[in-house]
Amino acid sequence: MGVVDKTAKQIKALKIQGASNIRKMAVEALLYASRESKAKTEEEFRKEFLKNAKILFYARPTEPELRTAIRVLKRSISRQGQSVEDLKRKIIHAAENYEKNRKEALEHIANYGAEMIQPGSTILTLCHSSSAVNMLIKAKKRIEKVYCCETRPLYQGRITARELKKAGIDATLIVDNAASTVMKKCDYFITGADAFLADGDVINKIGTNQVSTVCKRYEVKHYVVTSTHKFEPESFFGKAEPIEERSPDEVWELKGKNGRGKVKIQNPAFDRTDSSMIEGIICELGIFSPTALASELYNKLKLERHHEEFLRL
Ligand code: RUB
């Protein structure tokens, strides 16, 4: 199995998880396949590139950043009439630039977020977001305690708790249903994002909307930590972001004495939090209300001119 198929398989199986990590590994795979390509002609190379790009593009449905990065690589070779070597160079250059931008974005995000957190704060988190963890570690001196929702069914909250603990932050794991019991002690609810949409809504790990809504009731401010690369441009043109449905086996195994047998299971991986629940989005451009950031991005990306480009790969 080639590196592209192998990576797509690992993404589907959640061996590679978290939006940033998924994008990083997908770009690396596409880059490797492009660099190692034995294509002799431009046409052959483009065909092979597109085939690989599509395999990765559709590896997980709710991952705009993965799609954005692949579109950026594809756009880098949009001019026709180039040699295979030139095409390879352009793709390498585009991928390096993307990673550099992304790294810088992460640093800006951590700085903005760490400045915002008030000294002595207690924080509630859910799932595992590399962007949020990076920011919390930067804000370490201002943090008294972090409660991490374990995040059934795959327990990514454990990764968060472990990473924070390792960085010297007082982190406590709680079962998801205990969130409201610690909320009165919390100042912020901090999550990452898989997708950020045109109306300012945010798609993130299942449970985020529920906790965010209860947080509103207890006046705990929900901040989303994400680079603008997670923004889904197609949402401006009316496309609904799909919510990935995962295997029932993640929730309850089929067979055995304690198996689920004929019980039906619904297992959505993500949910959508309304922009009105979210106090702010901490991104590389600063801290914005979700709707203000959406219109900022519409102008910045000049989307009215790129409709077609964004609708197809
Ligand atoms: C992970 C998840 C994360 C976001 C952001 O879901 O919802 O909060 O992807 O992560 P899964 P990051 O484990 O199903 O991939 O900030 O690292 O991009």
XYZ file of N, CA and C and ligand atoms in Angstrom, residues 14 17-22 60 63 102 127-132 156 192-194 204-205 225 230 270, ligand 1:
93
model
N -8.857 6.837 12.782
C -8.496 7.704 13.922
C -7.158 7.350 14.555
N -5.436 11.690 14.527
C -6.651 12.430 14.859
C -6.361 13.872 15.265
N -7.443 14.688 15.264
C -7.310 16.112 15.526
C -7.066 16.817 14.201
N -7.830 17.886 13.963
C -7.794 18.535 12.652
C -6.373 18.911 12.187
N -5.582 19.483 13.087
C -4.241 19.951 12.681
C -3.347 18.782 12.300
N -3.419 17.736 13.111
C -2.586 16.574 12.866
C -2.979 15.874 11.565
N -4.276 15.809 11.327
C -4.790 15.179 10.107
C -4.256 15.931 8.885
N -11.779 12.153 5.791
C -12.764 12.368 6.863
C -13.647 13.518 6.442
N -13.639 17.943 7.950
C -12.293 18.475 8.146
C -11.923 19.539 7.110
N 1.217 28.033 9.285
C 0.459 27.332 10.309
C 1.189 27.382 11.651
N -12.369 17.113 24.751
C -11.608 16.495 23.660
C -10.127 16.850 23.736
N -9.429 16.649 22.635
C -8.025 17.044 22.569
C -7.816 17.938 21.366
N -7.389 19.148 21.642
C -7.055 20.082 20.565
C -5.623 20.524 20.786
N -4.761 20.277 19.785
C -3.355 20.676 19.931
C -3.255 22.194 20.056
N -4.156 22.912 19.364
C -4.138 24.381 19.408
C -4.479 24.869 20.814
N -5.519 24.257 21.421
C -5.939 24.682 22.759
C -4.881 24.314 23.799
N -10.556 11.234 24.065
C -9.436 12.129 23.729
C -9.101 13.079 24.882
N -11.081 23.420 20.932
C -10.563 23.648 19.591
C -11.733 23.715 18.624
N -11.439 23.537 17.345
C -12.494 23.515 16.327
C -12.058 22.622 15.181
N -13.029 21.955 14.604
C -12.762 21.227 13.353
C -13.168 22.072 12.170
N -17.212 21.139 16.388
C -16.128 20.518 17.158
C -16.616 19.179 17.702
N -15.781 18.507 18.428
C -16.089 17.171 18.958
C -17.456 17.120 19.621
N -10.353 27.972 20.253
C -8.964 28.223 19.860
C -8.723 27.563 18.503
N -9.105 26.642 9.568
C -10.235 25.714 9.777
C -11.538 26.298 9.221
N -19.094 14.803 15.695
C -18.992 16.245 15.966
C -20.372 16.846 16.196
C -10.652 16.167 17.490
C -11.310 17.487 17.774
C -10.389 18.657 18.060
C -10.223 19.490 16.799
C -9.153 20.546 16.938
O -11.572 15.192 17.003
O -12.507 17.651 17.735
O -10.928 19.479 19.050
O -9.890 18.632 15.739
O -7.884 19.965 17.085
P -11.014 13.761 16.506
P -6.545 20.767 16.725
O -10.231 13.168 17.648
O -12.244 12.984 16.165
O -10.142 13.999 15.300
O -6.572 22.038 17.510
O -5.444 19.836 17.142
O -6.554 21.027 15.253
